[in-house]
Short mmCIF file of C-alpha atoms in Angstrom, two decimals:
data_model
loop_
_atom_site.label_atom_id
_atom_site.label_comp_id
_atom_site.label_asym_id
_atom_site.label_seq_id
_atom_site.Cartn_x
_atom_site.Cartn_y
_atom_site.Cartn_z
CA MET A 1 78.22 101.04 252.53
CA ILE A 2 76.89 100.60 256.09
CA ALA A 3 74.00 98.48 254.83
CA VAL A 4 76.30 96.31 252.72
CA CYS A 5 78.72 95.70 255.61
CA ALA A 6 75.80 94.92 257.91
CA ALA A 7 74.50 92.40 255.38
CA ALA A 8 78.01 90.94 255.09
CA GLY A 9 78.04 90.50 258.87
CA VAL A 10 74.79 88.60 258.75
CA ILE A 11 76.08 86.40 255.91
CA THR A 12 79.37 85.61 257.64
CA SER A 13 77.64 84.86 260.95
CA THR A 14 75.28 82.48 259.20
CA ILE A 15 78.11 80.75 257.36
CA THR A 16 80.16 80.42 260.55
CA LYS A 17 77.38 79.26 262.86
CA THR A 18 76.03 76.67 260.42
CA GLY A 19 79.47 75.34 259.53
CA LEU A 20 78.84 76.09 255.87
CA GLY A 21 82.17 77.92 255.59
CA GLN A 22 84.17 74.84 256.54
CA VAL A 23 82.08 72.70 254.19
CA LEU A 24 82.77 75.03 251.27
CA ALA A 25 86.47 75.21 252.20
CA ASP A 26 86.69 71.41 252.29
CA ALA A 27 84.97 71.28 248.89
CA LEU A 28 87.68 73.50 247.38
CA VAL A 29 90.45 71.31 248.79
CA LYS A 30 88.71 68.10 247.69
CA ALA A 31 88.32 69.49 244.17
CA ALA A 32 92.07 70.10 244.06
CA ASN A 33 92.79 66.63 245.50
CA SER A 34 90.70 65.07 242.75
CA LEU A 35 93.15 66.49 240.20
CA SER A 36 96.40 65.34 241.80
CA ASP A 37 97.94 63.74 244.89
CA ASN A 38 101.04 65.94 244.75
CA PRO A 39 100.91 68.46 247.64
CA THR A 40 102.40 71.25 245.52
CA VAL A 41 99.87 70.70 242.74
CA VAL A 42 97.03 70.47 245.27
CA LEU A 43 98.06 73.79 246.81
CA ALA A 44 98.41 75.45 243.39
CA CYS A 45 94.98 74.21 242.24
CA THR A 46 93.36 75.23 245.52
CA VAL A 47 94.89 78.69 245.25
CA VAL A 48 93.50 79.10 241.73
CA PHE A 49 90.04 77.92 242.86
CA CYS A 50 90.18 80.30 245.83
CA ALA A 51 91.17 83.21 243.60
CA LEU A 52 88.21 82.56 241.33
CA ALA A 53 85.90 82.23 244.34
CA VAL A 54 87.02 85.55 245.83
CA CYS A 55 86.53 87.32 242.49
CA VAL A 56 83.00 85.89 242.23
CA LEU A 57 82.14 86.70 245.85
CA GLY A 58 83.40 90.24 245.33
CA LEU A 59 81.32 91.05 242.26
CA ALA A 60 79.33 94.26 242.80
CA VAL A 61 80.32 94.24 246.49
CA PRO A 62 82.59 96.80 248.23
CA VAL A 63 86.08 95.57 249.12
CA THR A 64 85.48 95.47 252.88
CA ALA A 65 82.35 93.35 252.58
CA SER A 66 84.01 91.13 249.96
CA PHE A 67 86.96 90.46 252.28
CA ILE A 68 84.70 89.64 255.24
CA ILE A 69 82.55 87.23 253.25
CA SER A 70 85.53 85.57 251.55
CA TRP A 71 87.53 85.11 254.73
CA VAL A 72 85.08 82.65 256.31
CA VAL A 73 85.06 80.52 253.14
CA ILE A 74 88.52 80.87 251.60
CA GLY A 75 90.54 81.33 254.78
CA PRO A 76 90.00 77.81 256.19
CA ALA A 77 90.82 76.20 252.83
CA LEU A 78 94.26 77.81 252.58
CA ILE A 79 95.12 77.51 256.27
CA THR A 80 94.27 73.79 256.12
CA LEU A 81 96.99 73.40 253.47
CA GLY A 82 99.59 75.10 255.66
CA VAL A 83 99.42 78.69 254.42
CA GLN A 84 100.07 81.16 257.22
CA PRO A 85 97.18 83.44 258.32
CA ALA A 86 99.00 86.63 257.29
CA GLU A 87 99.58 85.39 253.74
CA THR A 88 96.02 84.06 253.56
CA ALA A 89 94.55 87.37 254.69
CA MET A 90 96.60 89.38 252.19
CA PHE A 91 95.75 86.91 249.40
CA ILE A 92 92.03 87.32 250.05
CA PHE A 93 92.27 91.10 250.47
CA TYR A 94 94.26 91.45 247.23
CA TYR A 95 91.65 89.59 245.19
CA ALA A 96 88.84 91.41 246.98
CA VAL A 97 90.37 94.65 245.66
CA LEU A 98 90.86 93.16 242.18
CA SER A 99 87.18 92.20 242.08
CA GLU A 100 86.58 95.91 241.43
CA VAL A 101 88.09 95.47 237.95
CA THR A 102 86.83 91.94 237.29
CA PRO A 103 84.18 91.53 234.58
CA PRO A 104 81.21 91.40 234.30
CA THR A 105 80.61 94.06 236.95
CA ALA A 106 84.01 95.80 237.48
CA LEU A 107 82.66 98.70 239.50
CA ALA A 108 85.87 100.72 239.19
CA ALA A 109 85.87 100.37 235.40
CA VAL A 110 82.21 101.36 235.22
CA ALA A 111 82.96 104.47 237.27
CA ALA A 112 85.91 105.27 235.01
CA SER A 113 83.76 104.94 231.89
CA ALA A 114 81.18 107.31 233.39
CA ILE A 115 83.88 109.89 234.16
CA THR A 116 85.60 109.65 230.78
CA GLY A 117 82.47 109.13 228.70
CA ARG A 118 83.88 105.98 227.07
CA PRO A 119 81.88 102.77 226.35
CA VAL A 120 81.40 100.70 229.51
CA ILE A 121 82.22 97.26 228.09
CA LYS A 122 85.34 98.41 226.23
CA THR A 123 86.57 100.25 229.32
CA MET A 124 85.90 97.19 231.47
CA TRP A 125 87.89 94.78 229.29
CA GLN A 126 90.72 97.26 228.73
CA THR A 127 90.99 97.77 232.50
CA TRP A 128 91.05 94.02 233.10
CA LYS A 129 93.72 93.59 230.44
CA TYR A 130 96.08 96.13 231.96
CA THR A 131 95.55 94.87 235.52
CA LEU A 132 96.04 91.22 234.52
CA PRO A 133 99.64 91.09 235.85
CA ALA A 134 98.31 92.00 239.29
CA PHE A 135 96.12 88.90 239.31
CA LEU A 136 99.19 86.64 239.52
CA VAL A 137 101.01 88.53 242.28
CA PRO A 138 98.89 87.13 245.16
CA LEU A 139 99.79 83.61 244.03
CA ALA A 140 103.38 84.38 244.97
CA PHE A 141 102.26 85.08 248.55
CA VAL A 142 101.01 81.57 249.19
CA LEU A 143 102.64 79.09 246.80
CA THR A 144 106.05 79.01 248.52
CA ASP A 145 107.48 79.93 251.90
CA ASN A 146 109.54 82.68 250.27
CA GLY A 147 106.32 84.50 249.43
CA SER A 148 106.06 85.72 253.01
CA ALA A 149 109.00 88.05 252.28
CA LEU A 150 106.64 90.08 250.05
CA LEU A 151 104.80 90.92 253.27
CA MET A 152 108.06 92.05 254.90
CA GLN A 153 108.35 88.86 256.92
CA GLY A 154 111.87 87.49 257.09
CA SER A 155 115.38 88.88 256.87
CA PHE A 156 116.22 92.09 255.04
CA LEU A 157 118.06 90.23 252.27
CA ASP A 158 115.13 87.84 251.74
CA VAL A 159 112.74 90.76 251.43
CA VAL A 160 115.01 92.52 248.92
CA TRP A 161 115.62 89.59 246.55
CA VAL A 162 112.04 88.32 246.68
CA THR A 163 110.71 91.81 245.95
CA ALA A 164 113.17 92.25 243.07
CA VAL A 165 112.32 88.89 241.51
CA SER A 166 108.58 89.50 241.88
CA ALA A 167 108.89 92.96 240.30
CA LEU A 168 110.75 91.40 237.37
CA GLY A 169 108.04 88.75 237.04
CA VAL A 170 105.30 91.38 236.94
CA ALA A 171 107.27 93.43 234.39
CA VAL A 172 107.71 90.38 232.15
CA LEU A 173 104.02 89.57 232.45
CA ALA A 174 103.21 93.16 231.50
CA VAL A 175 105.08 92.54 228.24
CA VAL A 176 102.64 89.71 227.54
CA THR A 177 99.53 91.80 228.15
CA THR A 178 100.69 95.07 226.58
CA GLY A 179 102.94 93.82 223.77
CA TRP A 180 105.58 96.42 224.58
CA LEU A 181 109.28 95.97 225.45
CA ILE A 182 111.42 98.93 224.44
CA GLY A 183 109.00 99.20 221.53
CA PRO A 184 106.27 96.94 220.09
CA THR A 185 106.96 93.22 220.46
CA LYS A 186 106.35 90.28 218.18
CA LEU A 187 104.18 87.28 219.11
CA ALA A 188 107.25 85.07 219.65
CA VAL A 189 108.57 87.44 222.33
CA ARG A 190 105.24 87.50 224.15
CA ILE A 191 105.06 83.70 224.07
CA LEU A 192 108.53 83.44 225.64
CA CYS A 193 107.50 85.88 228.35
CA VAL A 194 104.59 83.70 229.54
CA PRO A 195 106.69 80.90 231.12
CA ALA A 196 109.24 83.49 232.21
CA ALA A 197 106.67 85.38 234.29
CA LEU A 198 105.06 82.25 235.76
CA LEU A 199 108.38 80.73 236.77
CA LEU A 200 109.71 83.97 238.24
CA LEU A 201 106.63 84.36 240.43
CA TYR A 202 107.11 80.83 241.78
CA LEU A 203 109.72 82.02 244.23
CA GLN A 204 112.08 79.06 244.30
CA PRO A 205 115.74 79.21 243.15
CA LEU A 206 115.38 76.66 240.32
CA SER A 207 112.21 78.18 238.88
CA ILE A 208 113.69 81.68 239.16
CA ALA A 209 116.80 80.62 237.23
CA ILE A 210 114.73 79.01 234.46
CA GLY A 211 112.34 81.95 234.36
CA ALA A 212 115.23 84.39 234.12
CA GLY A 213 116.59 82.34 231.21
CA PHE A 214 113.27 82.65 229.37
CA ALA A 215 113.23 86.40 230.09
CA VAL A 216 116.73 86.85 228.69
CA ALA A 217 115.82 84.77 225.63
CA ALA A 218 112.73 86.96 225.08
CA LEU A 219 114.87 90.10 225.30
CA VAL A 220 117.46 88.73 222.86
CA VAL A 221 114.79 87.63 220.36
CA HIS A 222 113.11 91.03 220.66
CA LEU A 223 116.36 92.90 219.98
CA ILE A 224 117.18 90.66 217.00
CA LEU A 225 113.73 91.11 215.45
CA ARG A 226 113.79 94.83 216.17
CA ASN A 227 117.17 95.29 214.46
CA LYS A 228 115.99 93.18 211.52
CA ASP A 229 112.89 95.35 211.08
CA LYS A 230 115.04 98.48 211.32
CA GLU A 231 117.42 97.20 208.66
CA GLU A 232 114.50 96.39 206.34
CA ILE A 233 113.11 99.91 206.80
CA ASP A 234 116.52 101.49 206.16
CA SER A 235 117.11 99.38 203.03
CA ALA A 236 113.69 100.31 201.71
#
């Protein structure tokens, strides 16, 4: 661990002194600008690129070293687009932690497979599947100003409603990945839950209302299909 952190220090110093970090950050923003001129779309694309970059930089690297290396590259890109330092730091740290369950290395999953005696690859992909909802949570930190409430910044009421909506979004996304909502779900229900989760995690009133509508529709469809299956079993 000491050697890895020391190497990370050397890497970050080199990136900072040579200006390579700013060059790479500008490249991420330019890549997003090439896709759209809309500031919201540019920020969303940059955030996705940054998430992928942090996951790659964190492969087979401890969380602390991953965060240090990623900060000098990813930090300037997000701050340039107006994201506050606190949200940027938490975004990078969150994905640095998630790199431990990101294929193809997924050090945490490899350790779990060694402890349980299960196949490494199967354990790795199963772990990634069940942690998939967590990969979208950091996006809520930085996409809108309301995301700062997830870091306990803002009024008490803002923190409460943002936390509640985000928890609902993660729960809906978990339905997509696990196929379970008060029992096994059909494909149609999981499809309805995809836009519901994405819209709920974009913490703006309009998107929350639409996302909640999709979530309610998914629940209604699930209950209808569940009752239909139960009636068919009873009649048989």
